[in-house]
mmCIF file of C-alpha atoms and ligand atoms in Angstrom:
data_model
loop_
_atom_site.group_PDB
_atom_site.id
_atom_site.type_symbol
_atom_site.label_atom_id
_atom_site.label_comp_id
_atom_site.label_asym_id
_atom_site.label_seq_id
_atom_site.Cartn_x
_atom_site.Cartn_y
_atom_site.Cartn_z
ATOM 1 C CA UNK A 1 0.000 0.000 0.000
ATOM 2 C CA UNK A 2 1.339 3.434 -0.972
ATOM 3 C CA UNK A 3 -0.030 6.902 -1.671
ATOM 4 C CA UNK A 4 2.032 7.234 -4.849
ATOM 5 C CA UNK A 5 -0.114 7.690 -7.932
ATOM 6 C CA UNK A 6 0.254 5.226 -10.809
ATOM 7 C CA UNK A 7 -0.890 6.342 -14.264
ATOM 8 C CA UNK A 8 -1.980 3.572 -16.638
ATOM 9 C CA UNK A 9 -2.253 4.659 -20.277
ATOM 10 C CA UNK A 10 -4.591 2.543 -22.378
ATOM 11 C CA UNK A 11 -6.383 1.997 -19.066
ATOM 12 C CA UNK A 12 -9.476 0.656 -20.841
ATOM 13 C CA UNK A 13 -7.533 -1.697 -23.139
ATOM 14 C CA UNK A 14 -6.664 -5.388 -22.963
ATOM 15 C CA UNK A 15 -3.618 -5.013 -20.717
ATOM 16 C CA UNK A 16 -4.401 -1.618 -19.157
ATOM 17 C CA UNK A 17 -7.690 -2.558 -17.553
ATOM 18 C CA UNK A 18 -6.228 -5.756 -16.090
ATOM 19 C CA UNK A 19 -3.359 -3.734 -14.626
ATOM 20 C CA UNK A 20 -5.722 -1.120 -13.156
ATOM 21 C CA UNK A 21 -7.835 -3.808 -11.535
ATOM 22 C CA UNK A 22 -4.816 -5.583 -10.003
ATOM 23 C CA UNK A 23 -3.306 -2.325 -8.704
ATOM 24 C CA UNK A 24 -6.625 -1.306 -7.109
ATOM 25 C CA UNK A 25 -6.937 -4.729 -5.460
ATOM 26 C CA UNK A 26 -3.474 -4.147 -3.993
ATOM 27 C CA UNK A 27 -4.558 -0.734 -2.652
ATOM 28 C CA UNK A 28 -2.556 1.523 -4.985
ATOM 29 C CA UNK A 29 -4.027 4.853 -6.103
ATOM 30 C CA UNK A 30 -4.408 4.480 -9.877
ATOM 31 C CA UNK A 31 -5.485 6.690 -12.767
ATOM 32 C CA UNK A 32 -6.947 4.692 -15.641
ATOM 33 C CA UNK A 33 -6.289 6.933 -18.615
ATOM 34 C CA UNK A 34 -7.380 6.981 -22.241
ATOM 35 C CA UNK A 35 -9.501 9.165 -24.533
ATOM 36 C CA UNK A 36 -12.664 7.782 -22.910
ATOM 37 C CA UNK A 37 -11.196 6.627 -19.588
ATOM 38 C CA UNK A 38 -11.724 7.940 -16.039
ATOM 39 C CA UNK A 39 -8.700 10.170 -16.537
ATOM 40 C CA UNK A 40 -8.666 11.837 -19.917
ATOM 41 C CA UNK A 41 -5.462 11.297 -21.894
ATOM 42 C CA UNK A 42 -5.311 11.661 -25.653
ATOM 43 C CA UNK A 43 -2.044 11.285 -27.562
ATOM 44 C CA UNK A 44 -3.523 13.584 -30.202
ATOM 45 C CA UNK A 45 -4.261 16.313 -27.646
ATOM 46 C CA UNK A 46 -1.107 17.203 -25.655
ATOM 47 C CA UNK A 47 -3.211 19.582 -23.578
ATOM 48 C CA UNK A 48 -4.535 16.486 -21.745
ATOM 49 C CA UNK A 49 -1.066 15.229 -20.764
ATOM 50 C CA UNK A 50 0.077 17.462 -17.838
ATOM 51 C CA UNK A 51 -3.005 16.916 -15.648
ATOM 52 C CA UNK A 52 -2.869 13.152 -16.211
ATOM 53 C CA UNK A 53 0.834 13.046 -15.228
ATOM 54 C CA UNK A 54 0.599 15.459 -12.309
ATOM 55 C CA UNK A 55 1.877 13.839 -9.082
ATOM 56 C CA UNK A 56 2.480 10.479 -10.763
ATOM 57 C CA UNK A 57 5.395 8.326 -9.601
ATOM 58 C CA UNK A 58 4.993 5.350 -11.949
ATOM 59 C CA UNK A 59 3.659 5.212 -15.508
ATOM 60 C CA UNK A 60 2.453 2.317 -17.675
ATOM 61 C CA UNK A 61 3.183 3.671 -21.126
ATOM 62 C CA UNK A 62 1.448 2.552 -24.263
ATOM 63 C CA UNK A 63 2.749 4.398 -27.301
ATOM 64 C CA UNK A 64 0.413 6.368 -29.608
ATOM 65 C CA UNK A 65 -1.509 3.600 -31.380
ATOM 66 C CA UNK A 66 -1.407 4.874 -34.952
ATOM 67 C CA UNK A 67 2.168 6.077 -35.047
ATOM 68 C CA UNK A 68 4.974 4.013 -36.586
ATOM 69 C CA UNK A 69 7.617 6.242 -34.945
ATOM 70 C CA UNK A 70 6.400 7.763 -31.664
ATOM 71 C CA UNK A 71 9.820 9.108 -30.587
ATOM 72 C CA UNK A 72 8.737 12.739 -30.581
ATOM 73 C CA UNK A 73 5.549 12.180 -28.567
ATOM 74 C CA UNK A 74 7.267 9.973 -25.964
ATOM 75 C CA UNK A 75 10.104 12.457 -25.681
ATOM 76 C CA UNK A 76 7.660 15.260 -25.076
ATOM 77 C CA UNK A 77 5.544 13.286 -22.587
ATOM 78 C CA UNK A 78 8.531 12.253 -20.478
ATOM 79 C CA UNK A 79 10.257 15.631 -20.428
ATOM 80 C CA UNK A 80 10.513 16.508 -16.742
ATOM 81 C CA UNK A 81 8.984 13.201 -15.566
ATOM 82 C CA UNK A 82 11.174 11.687 -12.868
ATOM 83 C CA UNK A 83 9.213 8.534 -12.026
ATOM 84 C CA UNK A 84 9.360 4.942 -13.187
ATOM 85 C CA UNK A 85 8.224 4.014 -16.715
ATOM 86 C CA UNK A 86 7.010 0.577 -17.833
ATOM 87 C CA UNK A 87 6.662 0.516 -21.624
ATOM 88 C CA UNK A 88 4.424 -1.914 -23.466
ATOM 89 C CA UNK A 89 6.441 -2.608 -26.611
ATOM 90 C CA UNK A 90 6.200 -5.717 -28.818
ATOM 91 C CA UNK A 91 8.352 -8.484 -30.264
ATOM 92 C CA UNK A 92 10.086 -7.225 -33.429
ATOM 93 C CA UNK A 93 12.370 -4.473 -34.665
ATOM 94 C CA UNK A 94 9.521 -2.183 -35.688
ATOM 95 C CA UNK A 95 8.892 -1.167 -32.080
ATOM 96 C CA UNK A 96 12.447 -0.166 -31.235
ATOM 97 C CA UNK A 97 11.978 3.619 -31.696
ATOM 98 C CA UNK A 98 9.544 3.693 -28.736
ATOM 99 C CA UNK A 99 11.946 1.606 -26.643
ATOM 100 C CA UNK A 100 14.885 3.867 -27.446
ATOM 101 C CA UNK A 101 12.840 6.958 -26.593
ATOM 102 C CA UNK A 102 11.966 5.500 -23.170
ATOM 103 C CA UNK A 103 15.517 4.331 -22.443
ATOM 104 C CA UNK A 104 16.845 7.774 -23.345
ATOM 105 C CA UNK A 105 14.283 9.779 -21.389
ATOM 106 C CA UNK A 106 13.178 7.792 -18.349
ATOM 107 C CA UNK A 107 15.197 7.721 -15.148
ATOM 108 C CA UNK A 108 13.904 4.218 -14.307
ATOM 109 C CA UNK A 109 12.472 1.981 -17.015
ATOM 110 C CA UNK A 110 11.291 -1.527 -17.794
ATOM 111 C CA UNK A 111 10.412 -2.689 -21.322
ATOM 112 C CA UNK A 112 7.792 -5.391 -21.977
ATOM 113 C CA UNK A 113 8.041 -7.054 -25.392
ATOM 114 C CA UNK A 114 5.079 -9.412 -25.802
ATOM 115 C CA UNK A 115 4.175 -11.653 -28.710
ATOM 116 C CA UNK A 116 0.613 -11.507 -30.135
ATOM 117 C CA UNK A 117 -1.969 -11.597 -27.338
ATOM 118 C CA UNK A 118 -4.288 -14.610 -26.905
ATOM 119 C CA UNK A 119 -7.040 -12.084 -26.087
ATOM 120 C CA UNK A 120 -7.044 -10.858 -29.714
ATOM 121 C CA UNK A 121 -9.414 -13.788 -30.313
ATOM 122 C CA UNK A 122 -11.951 -12.653 -27.717
ATOM 123 C CA UNK A 123 -11.466 -8.909 -27.241
ATOM 124 C CA UNK A 124 -10.001 -7.473 -30.428
ATOM 125 C CA UNK A 125 -8.855 -7.991 -34.012
ATOM 126 C CA UNK A 126 -9.866 -11.655 -34.429
ATOM 127 C CA UNK A 127 -13.018 -11.592 -32.246
ATOM 128 C CA UNK A 128 -15.415 -10.692 -35.095
ATOM 129 C CA UNK A 129 -14.047 -13.711 -37.032
ATOM 130 C CA UNK A 130 -14.634 -16.006 -34.036
ATOM 131 C CA UNK A 131 -18.173 -14.616 -33.846
ATOM 132 C CA UNK A 132 -18.780 -14.977 -37.603
ATOM 133 C CA UNK A 133 -17.276 -18.501 -37.739
ATOM 134 C CA UNK A 134 -14.484 -17.647 -40.177
ATOM 135 C CA UNK A 135 -11.010 -16.197 -39.625
ATOM 136 C CA UNK A 136 -8.937 -15.166 -42.643
ATOM 137 C CA UNK A 137 -5.235 -14.494 -42.008
ATOM 138 C CA UNK A 138 -1.980 -14.550 -43.985
ATOM 139 C CA UNK A 139 -0.066 -16.760 -41.519
ATOM 140 C CA UNK A 140 -0.234 -20.133 -43.349
ATOM 141 C CA UNK A 141 0.832 -22.892 -40.888
ATOM 142 C CA UNK A 142 3.338 -20.613 -39.116
ATOM 143 C CA UNK A 143 3.243 -20.784 -35.338
ATOM 144 C CA UNK A 144 3.114 -18.072 -32.662
ATOM 145 C CA UNK A 145 3.611 -18.467 -28.880
ATOM 146 C CA UNK A 146 0.595 -16.310 -27.920
ATOM 147 C CA UNK A 147 0.961 -14.521 -24.585
ATOM 148 C CA UNK A 148 -1.960 -14.207 -22.181
ATOM 149 C CA UNK A 149 -2.765 -10.543 -21.342
ATOM 150 C CA UNK A 150 -3.169 -11.728 -17.725
ATOM 151 C CA UNK A 151 0.560 -12.554 -17.682
ATOM 152 C CA UNK A 152 1.497 -9.199 -19.220
ATOM 153 C CA UNK A 153 -0.563 -7.513 -16.489
ATOM 154 C CA UNK A 154 1.188 -9.528 -13.772
ATOM 155 C CA UNK A 155 4.621 -8.538 -15.101
ATOM 156 C CA UNK A 156 3.585 -4.891 -15.518
ATOM 157 C CA UNK A 157 2.274 -4.689 -11.933
ATOM 158 C CA UNK A 158 5.518 -6.182 -10.614
ATOM 159 C CA UNK A 159 7.578 -3.696 -12.637
ATOM 160 C CA UNK A 160 5.411 -0.739 -11.546
ATOM 161 C CA UNK A 161 5.379 -1.560 -7.853
ATOM 162 C CA UNK A 162 8.352 -3.753 -6.898
ATOM 163 C CA UNK A 163 12.113 -3.294 -6.998
ATOM 164 C CA UNK A 164 14.485 -5.273 -9.194
ATOM 165 C CA UNK A 165 12.984 -4.562 -12.628
ATOM 166 C CA UNK A 166 14.760 -1.303 -13.453
ATOM 167 C CA UNK A 167 16.731 -1.538 -16.723
ATOM 168 C CA UNK A 168 15.157 -4.891 -17.648
ATOM 169 C CA UNK A 169 13.774 -5.755 -21.082
ATOM 170 C CA UNK A 170 11.362 -8.668 -20.742
ATOM 171 C CA UNK A 171 10.578 -10.665 -23.882
ATOM 172 C CA UNK A 172 7.203 -12.194 -23.058
ATOM 173 C CA UNK A 173 5.677 -15.230 -24.772
ATOM 174 C CA UNK A 174 3.453 -18.139 -23.927
ATOM 175 C CA UNK A 175 4.963 -21.593 -23.259
ATOM 176 C CA UNK A 176 4.328 -23.074 -26.722
ATOM 177 C CA UNK A 177 3.920 -21.915 -30.285
ATOM 178 C CA UNK A 178 0.754 -22.905 -32.152
ATOM 179 C CA UNK A 179 -0.597 -22.078 -35.592
ATOM 180 C CA UNK A 180 -3.611 -19.812 -36.092
ATOM 181 C CA UNK A 181 -5.426 -22.864 -37.429
ATOM 182 C CA UNK A 182 -4.758 -24.766 -34.171
ATOM 183 C CA UNK A 183 -5.805 -21.737 -32.101
ATOM 184 C CA UNK A 184 -9.048 -21.508 -34.055
ATOM 185 C CA UNK A 185 -9.678 -25.264 -33.673
ATOM 186 C CA UNK A 186 -9.184 -25.036 -29.898
ATOM 187 C CA UNK A 187 -11.643 -22.142 -29.665
ATOM 188 C CA UNK A 188 -14.152 -23.941 -31.912
ATOM 189 C CA UNK A 189 -13.924 -26.996 -29.664
ATOM 190 C CA UNK A 190 -14.482 -24.901 -26.529
ATOM 191 C CA UNK A 191 -17.361 -22.864 -27.953
ATOM 192 C CA UNK A 192 -18.989 -25.809 -29.713
ATOM 193 C CA UNK A 193 -19.291 -23.598 -32.797
ATOM 194 C CA UNK A 194 -17.614 -24.330 -36.135
ATOM 195 C CA UNK A 195 -14.959 -21.747 -37.039
ATOM 196 C CA UNK A 196 -13.091 -21.959 -40.332
ATOM 197 C CA UNK A 197 -9.490 -20.844 -40.780
ATOM 198 C CA UNK A 198 -8.779 -19.407 -44.232
ATOM 199 C CA UNK A 199 -5.483 -18.301 -45.697
ATOM 200 C CA UNK A 200 -5.402 -14.927 -47.421
ATOM 201 C CA UNK A 201 -2.495 -13.182 -49.118
ATOM 202 C CA UNK A 202 -0.438 -10.633 -47.186
ATOM 203 C CA UNK A 203 -1.333 -7.808 -49.581
ATOM 204 C CA UNK A 204 -5.061 -8.538 -49.182
ATOM 205 C CA UNK A 205 -4.740 -8.534 -45.386
ATOM 206 C CA UNK A 206 -2.969 -5.155 -45.530
ATOM 207 C CA UNK A 207 -5.739 -3.751 -47.726
ATOM 208 C CA UNK A 208 -8.324 -4.965 -45.201
ATOM 209 C CA UNK A 209 -6.505 -3.142 -42.387
ATOM 210 C CA UNK A 210 -6.456 0.045 -44.436
ATOM 211 C CA UNK A 211 -10.169 -0.464 -45.090
ATOM 212 C CA UNK A 212 -10.629 -0.558 -41.290
ATOM 213 C CA UNK A 213 -8.906 2.825 -40.954
ATOM 214 C CA UNK A 214 -5.301 1.809 -40.173
ATOM 215 C CA UNK A 215 -2.730 4.258 -41.623
ATOM 216 C CA UNK A 216 -0.632 2.683 -44.421
ATOM 217 C CA UNK A 217 2.648 2.627 -42.476
ATOM 218 C CA UNK A 218 1.077 0.886 -39.480
ATOM 219 C CA UNK A 219 -0.803 -1.567 -41.713
ATOM 220 C CA UNK A 220 2.568 -2.444 -43.253
ATOM 221 C CA UNK A 221 4.151 -3.036 -39.819
ATOM 222 C CA UNK A 222 1.260 -5.231 -38.612
ATOM 223 C CA UNK A 223 1.247 -7.211 -41.854
ATOM 224 C CA UNK A 224 5.001 -7.720 -41.510
ATOM 225 C CA UNK A 225 4.548 -9.209 -38.022
ATOM 226 C CA UNK A 226 2.047 -11.686 -39.499
ATOM 227 C CA UNK A 227 4.518 -12.452 -42.290
ATOM 228 C CA UNK A 228 7.062 -13.244 -39.551
ATOM 229 C CA UNK A 229 4.585 -15.796 -38.179
ATOM 230 C CA UNK A 230 3.940 -17.252 -41.671
ATOM 231 C CA UNK A 231 7.685 -17.682 -42.247
ATOM 232 C CA UNK A 232 8.290 -19.320 -38.840
ATOM 233 C CA UNK A 233 10.373 -16.395 -37.582
ATOM 234 C CA UNK A 234 8.210 -15.813 -34.504
ATOM 235 C CA UNK A 235 7.822 -19.347 -33.176
ATOM 236 C CA UNK A 236 10.607 -19.095 -30.599
ATOM 237 C CA UNK A 237 9.742 -19.080 -26.902
ATOM 238 C CA UNK A 238 10.858 -16.231 -24.620
ATOM 239 C CA UNK A 239 11.499 -16.495 -20.896
ATOM 240 C CA UNK A 240 10.422 -13.013 -19.718
ATOM 241 C CA UNK A 241 7.498 -14.192 -17.580
ATOM 242 C CA UNK A 242 9.789 -16.611 -15.743
ATOM 243 C CA UNK A 243 12.523 -14.006 -15.352
ATOM 244 C CA UNK A 244 10.150 -11.344 -14.038
ATOM 245 C CA UNK A 245 7.831 -13.480 -11.896
ATOM 246 C CA UNK A 246 9.675 -16.746 -11.235
ATOM 247 C CA UNK A 247 6.849 -18.843 -12.710
ATOM 248 C CA UNK A 248 5.834 -20.235 -16.099
ATOM 249 C CA UNK A 249 3.421 -18.331 -18.365
ATOM 250 C CA UNK A 250 -0.196 -19.393 -18.918
ATOM 251 C CA UNK A 251 -0.795 -21.576 -21.988
ATOM 252 C CA UNK A 252 -3.223 -20.924 -24.851
ATOM 253 C CA UNK A 253 -5.297 -23.824 -23.486
ATOM 254 C CA UNK A 254 -5.467 -22.012 -20.110
ATOM 255 C CA UNK A 255 -6.712 -18.892 -21.915
ATOM 256 C CA UNK A 256 -9.348 -20.818 -23.876
ATOM 257 C CA UNK A 257 -10.596 -22.583 -20.737
ATOM 258 C CA UNK A 258 -10.840 -19.289 -18.827
ATOM 259 C CA UNK A 259 -12.551 -17.442 -21.676
ATOM 260 C CA UNK A 260 -15.020 -20.106 -22.831
ATOM 261 C CA UNK A 261 -15.660 -22.296 -19.752
ATOM 262 C CA UNK A 262 -17.043 -25.715 -20.685
ATOM 263 C CA UNK A 263 -20.602 -25.618 -21.881
HETATM 264 N N1 NAP B 301 -2.756 -6.862 -29.455
HETATM 265 C C1 NAP B 301 -1.618 -7.548 -29.567
HETATM 266 O O1 NAP B 301 -1.567 -8.737 -29.923
HETATM 267 C C2 NAP B 301 -0.317 -6.848 -29.240
HETATM 268 C C3 NAP B 301 0.862 -7.611 -29.256
HETATM 269 C C4 NAP B 301 2.056 -6.988 -28.891
HETATM 270 C C5 NAP B 301 2.060 -5.639 -28.539
HETATM 271 N N2 NAP B 301 0.895 -4.938 -28.570
HETATM 272 C C6 NAP B 301 0.943 -3.500 -28.216
HETATM 273 O O2 NAP B 301 -0.055 -3.216 -27.262
HETATM 274 C C7 NAP B 301 -0.424 -1.848 -27.375
HETATM 275 C C8 NAP B 301 -1.917 -1.775 -27.247
HETATM 276 O O3 NAP B 301 -2.520 -2.321 -28.374
HETATM 277 P P1 NAP B 301 -3.820 -3.185 -28.314
HETATM 278 O O4 NAP B 301 -4.133 -3.439 -29.731
HETATM 279 O O5 NAP B 301 -3.631 -4.339 -27.410
HETATM 280 O O6 NAP B 301 -4.937 -2.174 -27.754
HETATM 281 P P2 NAP B 301 -5.653 -2.087 -26.341
HETATM 282 O O7 NAP B 301 -4.672 -1.778 -25.265
HETATM 283 O O8 NAP B 301 -6.586 -3.234 -26.136
HETATM 284 O O9 NAP B 301 -6.556 -0.791 -26.602
HETATM 285 C C9 NAP B 301 -5.981 0.472 -26.870
HETATM 286 C C10 NAP B 301 -6.055 1.409 -25.638
HETATM 287 O O10 NAP B 301 -5.487 2.668 -25.984
HETATM 288 C C11 NAP B 301 -6.456 3.708 -25.809
HETATM 289 N N3 NAP B 301 -6.251 4.661 -26.901
HETATM 290 C C12 NAP B 301 -6.542 4.497 -28.207
HETATM 291 N N4 NAP B 301 -6.216 5.609 -28.892
HETATM 292 C C13 NAP B 301 -5.697 6.489 -27.982
HETATM 293 C C14 NAP B 301 -5.175 7.818 -28.075
HETATM 294 N N5 NAP B 301 -5.141 8.487 -29.226
HETATM 295 N N6 NAP B 301 -4.727 8.411 -26.951
HETATM 296 C C15 NAP B 301 -4.772 7.767 -25.768
HETATM 297 N N7 NAP B 301 -5.253 6.512 -25.605
HETATM 298 C C16 NAP B 301 -5.711 5.893 -26.712
HETATM 299 C C17 NAP B 301 -7.809 3.005 -25.857
HETATM 300 O O11 NAP B 301 -8.824 3.659 -25.109
HETATM 301 P P3 NAP B 301 -9.737 4.849 -25.698
HETATM 302 O O12 NAP B 301 -10.376 4.333 -26.933
HETATM 303 O O13 NAP B 301 -10.664 5.179 -24.585
HETATM 304 O O14 NAP B 301 -8.771 5.971 -25.986
HETATM 305 C C18 NAP B 301 -7.477 1.679 -25.166
HETATM 306 O O15 NAP B 301 -7.471 1.850 -23.764
HETATM 307 C C19 NAP B 301 0.148 -1.332 -28.686
HETATM 308 O O16 NAP B 301 1.260 -0.521 -28.384
HETATM 309 C C20 NAP B 301 0.588 -2.603 -29.385
HETATM 310 O O17 NAP B 301 1.731 -2.405 -30.204
HETATM 311 C C21 NAP B 301 -0.295 -5.504 -28.900
#
């Protein structure tokens, strides 16, 4: 228990709201921030930044979502901030500008580099496909060690509140890599609903993202991370959960069982 304020950006998102809930359970004063959150914070409106950061001693930082190079914004946000920063980054080179900006600016920092989240199937990008019974992706039979957002939240809370994580970069993955087809089959089994996995070409996937409003540069980066999966470049397991928490990460089967309890 402490009276030090913790600011959680993306406080309504898949990791942010889990972090807020854990911190509140532990008795920490927390500001859950986003454009529509309890505390207003909008990357596109720097006028909202100072009040959100006022009196804050630890910050969960999620970079501006539609920016391929957020160096300038992070630099500006952290100017004069003397607290601890935990950055949600991602596996892959494309996210290094945000990491460098945090390492250069923050006095104390921890970087979290997760793989694709399991919760994308229930709370985000792939959820409409699960609902509609058909998921079309350009990943072929490539495998990804999906990380559970619950594990990211556990690591983030440790880094925000405990000592020993300063200067650490935690590569976070689940314990085994599975293909999108296998993931979809496991969900279909748990929901009792048929869901088809279809392969589409990378260029078509990118066009779909643009159709959903993603800027071209970001659509290219996201498509490239799926190409990494297709080519088998992202199937390796990382030990960040074990290093940060001293325990193994949750499996995709754990996530499926928790999300779609047996009928
Ligand atoms: N999803 C994955 O598989 C995955 C994998 C690795 C890394 N990541 C990283 O995780 C981060 C979050 O991505 P996500 O897709 O998982 O989204 P998310 O955290 O589930 O949702 C995005 C959050 O950001 C807030 N937000 C959106 N636009 C904002 C803005 N202009 N200013 C301030 N807050 C804003 C949203 O709330 P409001 O709408 O209320 O603003 C929401 O709380 C990204 O940096 C991404 O690179 C994601």
